[in-house]
Amino acid sequence: MSMRTDGLAPASREFWELALPVDRSPELSEREHGALDILVQLFGQPHGQRSKNVYSDLLRLLLPLEAALDDIKAAPAPRNSAIRVMTQELIMRRRAYWAWSQDEWKDVLGSTEGTFHKRNGCHGNCRQYVMAIAYRLGGFDRLEDVGTFNQYRMALKVFGRKEVDAAGEQVRDEMRSVGFRSKVPRGVKQALYSALLYQRSGRLEDITVKTLRRVASSDVRSMRTGAATLSRVLERLGMIEQGFCLRQGERRRPAGERKAIENVPDEWLGWCDRWRTTATAAPSSVTSNYYGILKCGRWLGDQHPDILSPAQWDRALALEYASSVMKMRIGDWSTPFGPVGARTGKPLKPAAVASHLRCVRAFFNDLQEWEWIAPRFSPAQTLVPSRAIRAKIGPAPRVIADDIWAKLIWAALNLTENDLRDRSKREGWADQPLRYPLAMVRAVAILWLFGGLRRDEIHRMRVGAIRWSPAPDSESGFPTCLLDVPVNKTSRAFTKPVDSIVGTTIKGWEAERLPHPQSIDNKTGERVDWLFVYKGRRMAPAYINRALIPILCAKGGVPETDARGRITSHRARATIATQLFNAKEPLSLFELQAWLGHTSPHATQYYAAITPTKLARSFDRAGYFERNVRTIEVLIDQAARRTSGDGPAEPWQYYDLGHGYCTYDFFDQCAHRMACAKCSFYEPKESARMQALEAQGNLKRMLQEIPLTETEREAVEDGGRLMATLAASLERVPTPDGRLRQRIEARNQGKP
């Protein structure tokens, strides 16, 4: 019969081509069945010997086994054990081993080393040789199903030492070039040899991303992280297009995702999944909206089990859901891993209500625009919070207090290597290498404290982002430090000025940073040099929140939580914006908008808050009290006040008008007080009577605050024109002695 190689992996075909030609039919002949029956009897005897006739009858089955073991250079003991195990399996299965299925080979090898030994009654490393036979002759590749084994030894048996060690040395050299000083991590080596076995090739350049993903699906954590690291190594070597990071995938796939779809009607879930795979928004936005519409599905299954499809929704149902969300409490129709504890049962915050409705509104907007459902209602008019709820949502910057902020800055400026080590985890941790170099951590900390950037902008910062203006600043005499901010969620790439310490610190890290191959920026599709990369791996996206801020808080002696909640990376943006807005020479709202990279000043208002101190200074400068009240000097003749009795009343109180005095007791009620008509209560300062009064020693001086009318206030502020207008308006208003201004002026001019 002819030999068949179809269905075999490359390594198996290569071996069969090198081995002696044999008949590879799966069914056994009568002579082979008879020979196996004889072996059954021989195995039952203590010292049974195999005859030459039995060997010749089984030559078609034994010859490939011996050739494979010869190629592996197996020692006599494991060689004999492996042939005995294979013979026992042939007796039991009565089919040629190259026709055994993957499940049959898995049954032969067992799930563990102990299971294999117990099944076959053998010892030592016999299992490795049987596994090599299964791999080379049976095309077995479900290595993840046979438990723990030595991948390196297995690779040596399959591909040879020269080829396997060459691949390992290539990986080791590349990792050392990007900063690894110690040996290659064990997980990376395991992933490498597993990838070679899965790929059925000893050549590093033959490994594909699909194979690495298969290795990364292992239950062993070190194998998963090792596969991700190996993918980035191959990317830097130019052998694959792009590596992967398991943490980024897990960040967008919250734990317990299967629980999130519990109690969601199947048809509604199908619509949700279809929308999720079609939506083109940012992955984080799609994920957020996805869980929002799943919550809507749980409400639908509870309140309207007969409605299963978005096509069945109408205006009345949309309004009912909006009303229900506005009355919703924490924990209602939420996922099983949602909020628990003391917060459960409390009303949702206004922003949370608006967020829930926004998710469902975006869902129905897309379905209607994509013409998946007929537009039976307007989501923009129905799935919106009430005016009362919208009024409660407004700018509320979570600014860090000045004293805490100053301590964080001090901590960043004085960071040491000891601050980056955590001795509380295990003894000897201080002797371990740092996760990131001190220069890199300092650059990240200074950029966070002085740059006013989002976390993603810091994470995606590129080499060469710092520039210096060619001409020195006229006030400081030094060049201005300019920072190139990459494309972000609200604007294109732009440049803004920052403190010179940012440029100095980043330049220090760039001088220490080892060269790394360029990687693809998912936002722009460009190949760029990441600034914060170490040992071939970018800084973790959550490093600032989970590691850097706790380090700075511990160094500065401040808690990680203040009156406004936990200190996070985004709160620095609000703190810096508020300080710039309240400085002695503050940035205007539009200047601050450009510095933060906002497209609208409305967004900037959510970051900049006027401090009470600045508000108090501005209020004092506005002179609100002085603007509405005028202070008048009053002379009080105490002697005249004491002697006044039954005789004619003598003036004892004199209001200083500048050019004279008014003796009217109710001066503050006189309409002519600001434009005196010089009635009988008026006493000029140059009169002899007033000079005698001034010479007395029993005078008391005091100040009286007189409220001003709007017209009087304008006259004081704007001068002569308005004073003339005020006097004209008083022509028909009588003075305290009953006369009009015209009559007084005529009398003073000698007219009758």
Coordinates of C-alpha atoms in Angstrom, one line a residue, residues 219-653:
D219 CA -3.7 28.2 32.8
V220 CA -0.2 28.9 34.1
R221 CA 0.3 32.6 34.8
S222 CA 4.0 32.6 34.1
M223 CA 3.3 31.0 30.7
R224 CA 0.8 33.7 29.8
T225 CA 3.0 36.6 30.8
G226 CA 5.9 34.9 29.1
A227 CA 4.0 34.5 25.8
A228 CA 3.2 38.2 25.9
T229 CA 6.8 39.1 26.5
L230 CA 8.0 36.8 23.8
S231 CA 5.5 38.4 21.3
R232 CA 7.1 41.8 22.0
V233 CA 10.6 40.3 21.5
L234 CA 9.6 38.9 18.1
E235 CA 8.1 42.3 17.2
R236 CA 11.3 44.0 18.0
L237 CA 13.2 41.4 15.9
G238 CA 10.8 42.1 13.0
M239 CA 9.5 38.5 12.9
I240 CA 5.8 39.4 13.6
E241 CA 3.9 42.6 12.8
Q242 CA 2.8 43.5 16.4
G243 CA 3.1 41.9 19.8
F244 CA 0.3 42.0 22.4
C245 CA -0.1 42.8 26.1
L246 CA -2.5 40.7 28.1
R247 CA -3.1 43.5 30.6
Q248 CA -4.6 45.8 28.0
G249 CA -7.0 43.1 26.9
E250 CA -8.0 42.4 30.5
R251 CA -8.5 46.1 31.2
R252 CA -11.3 46.2 28.6
R253 CA -12.7 42.9 29.7
P254 CA -13.8 43.2 33.3
A255 CA -13.7 40.1 35.5
G256 CA -16.9 38.2 35.6
E257 CA -18.1 39.1 32.1
R258 CA -20.1 35.9 31.9
K259 CA -22.0 37.0 35.0
A260 CA -22.8 40.3 33.5
I261 CA -25.1 38.7 31.0
E262 CA -27.1 36.9 33.6
N263 CA -30.9 37.7 33.6
V264 CA -30.6 39.4 30.3
P265 CA -33.1 38.1 27.7
D266 CA -31.4 36.2 25.0
E267 CA -32.8 38.2 22.1
W268 CA -31.9 41.5 23.8
L269 CA -28.4 40.1 24.4
G270 CA -28.1 39.3 20.8
W271 CA -28.8 42.9 19.8
C272 CA -26.3 44.1 22.4
D273 CA -23.6 41.8 21.1
R274 CA -24.3 42.8 17.5
W275 CA -24.1 46.5 18.4
R276 CA -20.9 46.0 20.3
T277 CA -19.1 44.3 17.3
T278 CA -20.3 47.1 15.0
A279 CA -19.8 50.2 17.0
T280 CA -16.8 52.3 16.0
A281 CA -16.3 54.4 19.1
A282 CA -13.3 54.1 21.4
P283 CA -13.1 50.6 23.0
S284 CA -13.6 52.0 26.5
S285 CA -16.7 53.9 25.4
V286 CA -18.2 50.9 23.7
T287 CA -17.6 48.7 26.8
S288 CA -19.2 51.3 29.1
N289 CA -22.2 51.6 26.9
Y290 CA -22.4 47.8 26.5
Y291 CA -22.8 47.3 30.2
G292 CA -25.4 50.1 30.4
I293 CA -27.6 48.5 27.8
L294 CA -27.2 45.1 29.5
K295 CA -28.7 46.7 32.6
C296 CA -31.5 48.1 30.5
G297 CA -32.1 44.5 29.3
R298 CA -32.4 43.2 32.9
W299 CA -34.9 46.0 33.7
L300 CA -36.8 45.0 30.5
G301 CA -36.9 41.3 31.5
D302 CA -38.2 42.2 34.9
Q303 CA -40.8 44.9 34.0
H304 CA -41.8 43.9 30.4
P305 CA -40.9 40.3 29.7
D306 CA -43.0 40.3 26.5
I307 CA -40.7 43.0 24.9
L308 CA -37.5 41.3 23.7
S309 CA -36.3 43.5 20.8
P310 CA -35.4 47.1 20.4
A311 CA -37.7 47.2 17.4
Q312 CA -40.6 46.9 19.9
W313 CA -39.8 50.1 21.8
D314 CA -42.0 53.1 21.4
R315 CA -42.1 56.6 23.0
A316 CA -44.2 55.4 26.0
L317 CA -41.7 52.7 26.9
A318 CA -38.7 55.0 26.4
L319 CA -40.3 57.6 28.8
E320 CA -41.1 54.8 31.3
Y321 CA -37.5 53.6 31.3
A322 CA -36.2 57.2 31.7
S323 CA -38.5 57.7 34.6
S324 CA -37.4 54.4 36.2
V325 CA -33.7 55.4 35.9
M326 CA -34.3 58.7 37.6
K327 CA -35.8 56.8 40.5
M328 CA -33.2 54.0 40.4
R329 CA -31.1 53.1 43.4
I330 CA -27.6 51.6 43.6
G331 CA -27.8 47.9 43.0
D332 CA -31.1 47.9 41.1
W333 CA -30.8 45.6 38.0
S334 CA -27.0 45.8 38.3
T335 CA -24.5 43.0 37.5
P336 CA -23.7 40.5 40.2
F337 CA -20.2 41.9 40.7
G338 CA -21.6 45.5 40.9
P339 CA -21.7 47.8 43.9
V340 CA -22.3 46.1 47.2
G341 CA -22.1 46.9 50.8
A342 CA -23.1 50.2 52.4
R343 CA -23.8 52.0 49.1
T344 CA -26.4 49.5 48.0
G345 CA -29.9 51.0 48.1
K346 CA -28.8 54.6 48.1
P347 CA -30.1 56.9 45.3
L348 CA -28.0 57.2 42.2
K349 CA -26.1 60.5 41.8
P350 CA -27.3 62.8 39.1
A351 CA -24.2 62.2 37.0
A352 CA -24.9 58.4 37.2
V353 CA -28.5 58.9 36.1
A354 CA -27.3 60.9 33.1
S355 CA -24.7 58.2 32.3
H356 CA -27.2 55.4 32.3
L357 CA -29.6 57.3 30.0
R358 CA -26.7 58.3 27.7
C359 CA -25.7 54.6 27.2
V360 CA -29.2 53.6 26.1
R361 CA -29.6 56.8 24.1
A362 CA -26.5 56.0 22.1
F363 CA -27.6 52.5 21.5
F364 CA -31.0 53.5 20.0
N365 CA -29.4 56.3 18.1
D366 CA -27.1 53.9 16.4
L367 CA -29.8 51.3 15.7
Q368 CA -32.0 53.9 14.0
E369 CA -29.1 55.5 12.0
W370 CA -27.9 52.1 10.8
E371 CA -31.5 51.3 9.8
W372 CA -31.6 48.2 11.9
I373 CA -34.9 49.3 13.5
A374 CA -37.6 51.7 12.4
P375 CA -37.5 55.1 14.2
R376 CA -40.6 55.0 16.4
F377 CA -39.4 57.6 18.9
S378 CA -36.6 60.2 19.3
P379 CA -34.0 59.0 21.8
A380 CA -32.6 62.6 22.1
Q381 CA -36.0 63.8 23.4
T382 CA -37.1 60.9 25.5
L383 CA -34.1 59.2 27.0
V384 CA -32.8 62.3 28.8
P385 CA -32.8 63.2 32.5
S386 CA -35.2 65.8 33.8
R387 CA -34.3 69.5 34.1
A388 CA -34.0 69.2 37.9
I389 CA -31.4 66.4 37.5
R390 CA -29.5 68.3 34.8
A391 CA -29.4 71.4 37.1
K392 CA -27.5 69.3 39.7
I393 CA -24.8 68.4 37.2
G394 CA -22.1 71.0 36.8
P395 CA -18.5 71.9 37.2
A396 CA -17.0 70.6 40.5
P397 CA -13.3 70.3 40.1
R398 CA -11.8 67.8 42.6
V399 CA -8.8 70.1 43.5
I400 CA -6.1 68.8 45.8
A401 CA -5.4 71.1 48.7
D402 CA -2.4 73.4 48.4
D403 CA -0.6 71.9 51.4
I404 CA -1.0 68.3 50.2
W405 CA 0.0 69.3 46.7
A406 CA 3.1 71.0 47.9
K407 CA 4.2 67.8 49.8
L408 CA 3.6 65.7 46.7
I409 CA 5.8 68.0 44.7
W410 CA 8.5 67.8 47.4
A411 CA 8.3 64.0 47.4
A412 CA 8.8 63.9 43.6
L413 CA 11.8 66.2 43.7
N414 CA 13.4 64.1 46.4
L415 CA 12.7 60.5 45.2
T416 CA 15.3 57.9 45.9
E417 CA 15.7 54.3 45.0
N418 CA 14.7 53.2 48.5
D419 CA 11.3 54.9 48.0
L420 CA 10.7 52.7 45.0
R421 CA 11.2 49.5 46.9
D422 CA 8.5 47.9 49.0
R423 CA 10.0 45.9 51.9
S424 CA 6.7 44.9 53.3
K425 CA 5.9 42.2 50.8
R426 CA 8.6 39.7 51.5
E427 CA 12.0 39.6 53.1
G428 CA 14.8 40.3 50.7
W429 CA 12.6 42.4 48.4
A430 CA 15.0 45.4 48.7
D431 CA 17.7 43.4 46.9
Q432 CA 15.5 42.8 43.9
P433 CA 15.9 45.0 40.8
L434 CA 13.6 48.0 40.4
R435 CA 10.5 47.6 38.2
Y436 CA 11.4 50.9 36.5
P437 CA 14.7 53.0 36.8
L438 CA 14.7 55.9 39.2
A439 CA 15.2 58.4 36.3
M440 CA 12.1 57.1 34.5
V441 CA 10.0 57.3 37.7
R442 CA 11.1 60.8 38.4
A443 CA 10.3 61.9 34.8
V444 CA 6.8 60.4 35.1
A445 CA 6.2 62.0 38.5
I446 CA 7.4 65.5 37.4
L447 CA 5.4 65.3 34.2
W448 CA 2.3 64.4 36.2
L449 CA 2.8 67.1 38.7
F450 CA 3.7 69.9 36.3
G451 CA 2.4 68.9 32.9
G452 CA -1.4 69.0 33.5
L453 CA -1.8 66.0 31.2
R454 CA -4.3 63.1 31.1
R455 CA -3.0 59.7 32.1
D456 CA -3.3 58.5 28.5
E457 CA -1.2 61.4 27.2
I458 CA 1.6 60.6 29.7
H459 CA 1.4 56.9 28.8
R460 CA 1.7 57.8 25.0
M461 CA 4.4 60.4 25.4
R462 CA 7.0 60.1 22.7
V463 CA 10.8 60.5 22.6
G464 CA 11.7 64.1 21.6
A465 CA 8.6 65.6 23.1
I466 CA 10.6 68.3 24.8
R467 CA 11.8 71.3 22.8
W468 CA 13.2 74.7 23.8
S469 CA 12.2 77.9 22.2
P470 CA 15.2 79.4 20.2
A471 CA 14.9 82.9 21.8
P472 CA 15.1 83.4 25.6
D473 CA 12.1 84.6 27.4
S474 CA 12.3 88.4 27.9
E475 CA 11.3 88.3 31.6
S476 CA 13.3 85.2 32.9
G477 CA 16.2 85.4 30.5
F478 CA 16.0 81.7 29.8
P479 CA 14.5 79.7 26.8
T480 CA 10.9 78.5 27.2
C481 CA 10.4 74.8 27.6
L482 CA 7.8 73.5 25.2
L483 CA 6.1 70.1 25.4
D484 CA 4.6 68.3 22.4
V485 CA 1.3 66.6 23.5
P486 CA 0.2 63.7 21.4
V487 CA -3.2 63.3 19.9
N488 CA -5.8 62.9 22.6
K489 CA -9.5 62.3 23.0
T490 CA -10.6 65.9 22.4
S491 CA -7.9 67.6 20.2
R492 CA -5.1 67.0 17.8
A493 CA -1.5 67.1 18.8
F494 CA -0.5 70.5 20.1
T495 CA 2.4 72.2 21.9
K496 CA 2.3 74.0 25.2
P497 CA 4.8 75.7 27.5
V498 CA 5.7 73.9 30.8
D499 CA 8.1 74.5 33.6
S500 CA 11.8 74.0 32.7
I501 CA 12.1 71.2 35.4
V502 CA 9.9 69.0 33.1
G503 CA 12.3 69.4 30.2
T504 CA 15.4 68.8 32.4
T505 CA 13.9 65.7 34.0
I506 CA 12.7 64.2 30.7
K507 CA 16.0 64.9 29.0
G508 CA 17.8 63.1 31.9
W509 CA 15.6 60.0 31.3
E510 CA 16.1 60.1 27.5
A511 CA 19.9 60.1 28.1
E512 CA 19.6 56.9 30.2
R513 CA 16.9 55.2 28.2
L514 CA 18.1 52.3 26.0
P515 CA 17.1 52.3 22.3
H516 CA 13.9 50.4 21.5
P517 CA 12.3 49.6 18.2
Q518 CA 9.3 51.7 17.2
S519 CA 5.8 50.5 18.0
I520 CA 2.4 51.3 16.6
D521 CA 0.3 54.0 18.2
N522 CA -3.3 52.7 18.1
K523 CA -4.8 56.2 18.1
T524 CA -2.9 57.4 15.0
G525 CA -1.6 54.2 13.3
E526 CA 1.9 55.6 13.3
R527 CA 5.1 53.9 14.4
V528 CA 6.6 55.9 17.2
D529 CA 9.3 55.8 19.9
W530 CA 7.6 55.6 23.2
L531 CA 9.2 57.7 25.9
F532 CA 8.4 55.6 29.0
V533 CA 9.5 52.1 27.9
Y534 CA 11.8 49.8 29.8
K535 CA 13.0 46.3 29.0
G536 CA 11.1 46.2 25.8
R537 CA 7.8 47.0 27.5
R538 CA 5.8 50.2 27.9
M539 CA 5.0 51.6 31.3
A540 CA 1.8 50.1 32.6
P541 CA -1.3 52.3 32.0
A542 CA -2.3 52.1 35.6
Y543 CA 1.2 52.7 37.0
I544 CA 0.5 56.3 38.1
N545 CA -2.6 55.5 40.1
R546 CA -1.6 52.1 41.5
A547 CA 2.1 52.7 42.2
L548 CA 3.4 56.2 41.7
I549 CA 0.8 58.1 43.7
P550 CA 1.1 55.7 46.7
I551 CA 4.9 56.1 46.6
L552 CA 4.6 59.9 46.6
C553 CA 2.0 59.9 49.3
A554 CA 4.2 57.7 51.5
K555 CA 7.2 59.9 50.8
G556 CA 5.4 63.1 51.5
G557 CA 3.5 61.8 54.6
V558 CA 0.1 62.5 53.2
P559 CA -2.9 60.1 53.0
E560 CA -3.9 58.6 49.6
T561 CA -7.5 59.9 50.2
D562 CA -8.5 63.5 51.1
A563 CA -11.9 65.2 51.6
R564 CA -12.7 64.9 47.9
G565 CA -11.9 61.2 47.6
R566 CA -8.9 59.2 46.4
I567 CA -6.0 61.0 44.9
T568 CA -5.9 59.9 41.2
S569 CA -3.9 61.0 38.2
H570 CA -6.7 63.1 36.7
R571 CA -7.0 65.2 39.9
A572 CA -3.6 66.7 39.1
R573 CA -5.1 68.2 36.0
A574 CA -7.8 70.1 37.9
T575 CA -5.4 71.2 40.6
I576 CA -2.9 72.7 38.2
A577 CA -5.7 74.4 36.1
T578 CA -7.1 75.9 39.3
Q579 CA -3.8 77.2 40.5
L580 CA -3.1 78.8 37.1
F581 CA -6.5 80.3 37.1
N582 CA -6.1 81.8 40.6
A583 CA -2.4 83.0 40.2
K584 CA -1.3 86.6 40.8
E585 CA -1.2 87.0 37.1
P586 CA -3.7 84.4 36.1
L587 CA -4.3 82.7 32.8
S588 CA -7.6 83.7 31.2
L589 CA -10.3 81.0 30.6
F590 CA -9.4 80.9 26.9
E591 CA -5.6 80.6 27.6
L592 CA -6.3 77.8 30.0
Q593 CA -8.5 76.1 27.4
A594 CA -5.5 76.1 25.0
W595 CA -3.1 74.9 27.6
L596 CA -5.3 72.0 28.7
G597 CA -6.0 71.1 25.0
H598 CA -9.8 71.5 25.2
T599 CA -12.0 72.2 22.2
S600 CA -14.4 74.3 24.2
P601 CA -14.2 76.7 27.2
H602 CA -17.2 74.9 28.6
A603 CA -15.0 71.8 29.2
T604 CA -12.3 74.0 30.9
Q605 CA -14.9 75.2 33.5
Y606 CA -14.9 71.6 34.9
Y607 CA -11.3 71.9 35.8
A608 CA -10.8 75.5 37.0
A609 CA -12.4 76.7 40.2
I610 CA -12.0 80.2 41.8
T611 CA -10.5 79.8 45.2
P612 CA -12.2 81.6 48.2
T613 CA -9.0 83.6 48.8
K614 CA -9.0 85.0 45.3
L615 CA -12.8 85.6 45.5
A616 CA -12.3 87.6 48.8
R617 CA -9.5 89.7 47.3
S618 CA -11.6 90.5 44.2
F619 CA -14.6 91.3 46.4
D620 CA -12.5 93.7 48.5
R621 CA -11.2 95.4 45.4
A622 CA -14.7 95.8 44.0
G623 CA -15.6 98.1 47.0
Y624 CA -19.2 97.0 47.1
F625 CA -19.7 98.6 50.6
E626 CA -17.9 101.8 49.7
R627 CA -19.8 102.0 46.5
N628 CA -23.2 102.1 48.3
V629 CA -22.2 104.1 51.4
R630 CA -20.5 107.5 51.8
T631 CA -18.7 108.5 55.0
I632 CA -19.4 112.0 56.3
E633 CA -17.4 113.8 59.0
V634 CA -19.7 115.1 61.8
L635 CA -18.8 117.8 64.4
I636 CA -20.7 117.6 67.7
D637 CA -20.8 120.6 70.0
Q638 CA -21.3 118.9 73.4
A639 CA -21.7 122.2 75.3
A640 CA -24.6 123.4 73.1
R641 CA -26.2 120.0 73.5
R642 CA -26.0 120.2 77.3
T643 CA -27.2 123.8 77.6
S644 CA -30.2 123.4 75.2
G645 CA -33.4 123.8 77.3
D646 CA -36.4 126.0 77.2
G647 CA -34.7 128.6 75.1
P648 CA -34.3 128.7 71.3
A649 CA -32.8 125.5 70.0
E650 CA -29.1 125.9 69.0
P651 CA -27.5 123.7 66.4
W652 CA -25.2 121.2 68.0
Q653 CA -24.5 118.8 65.2

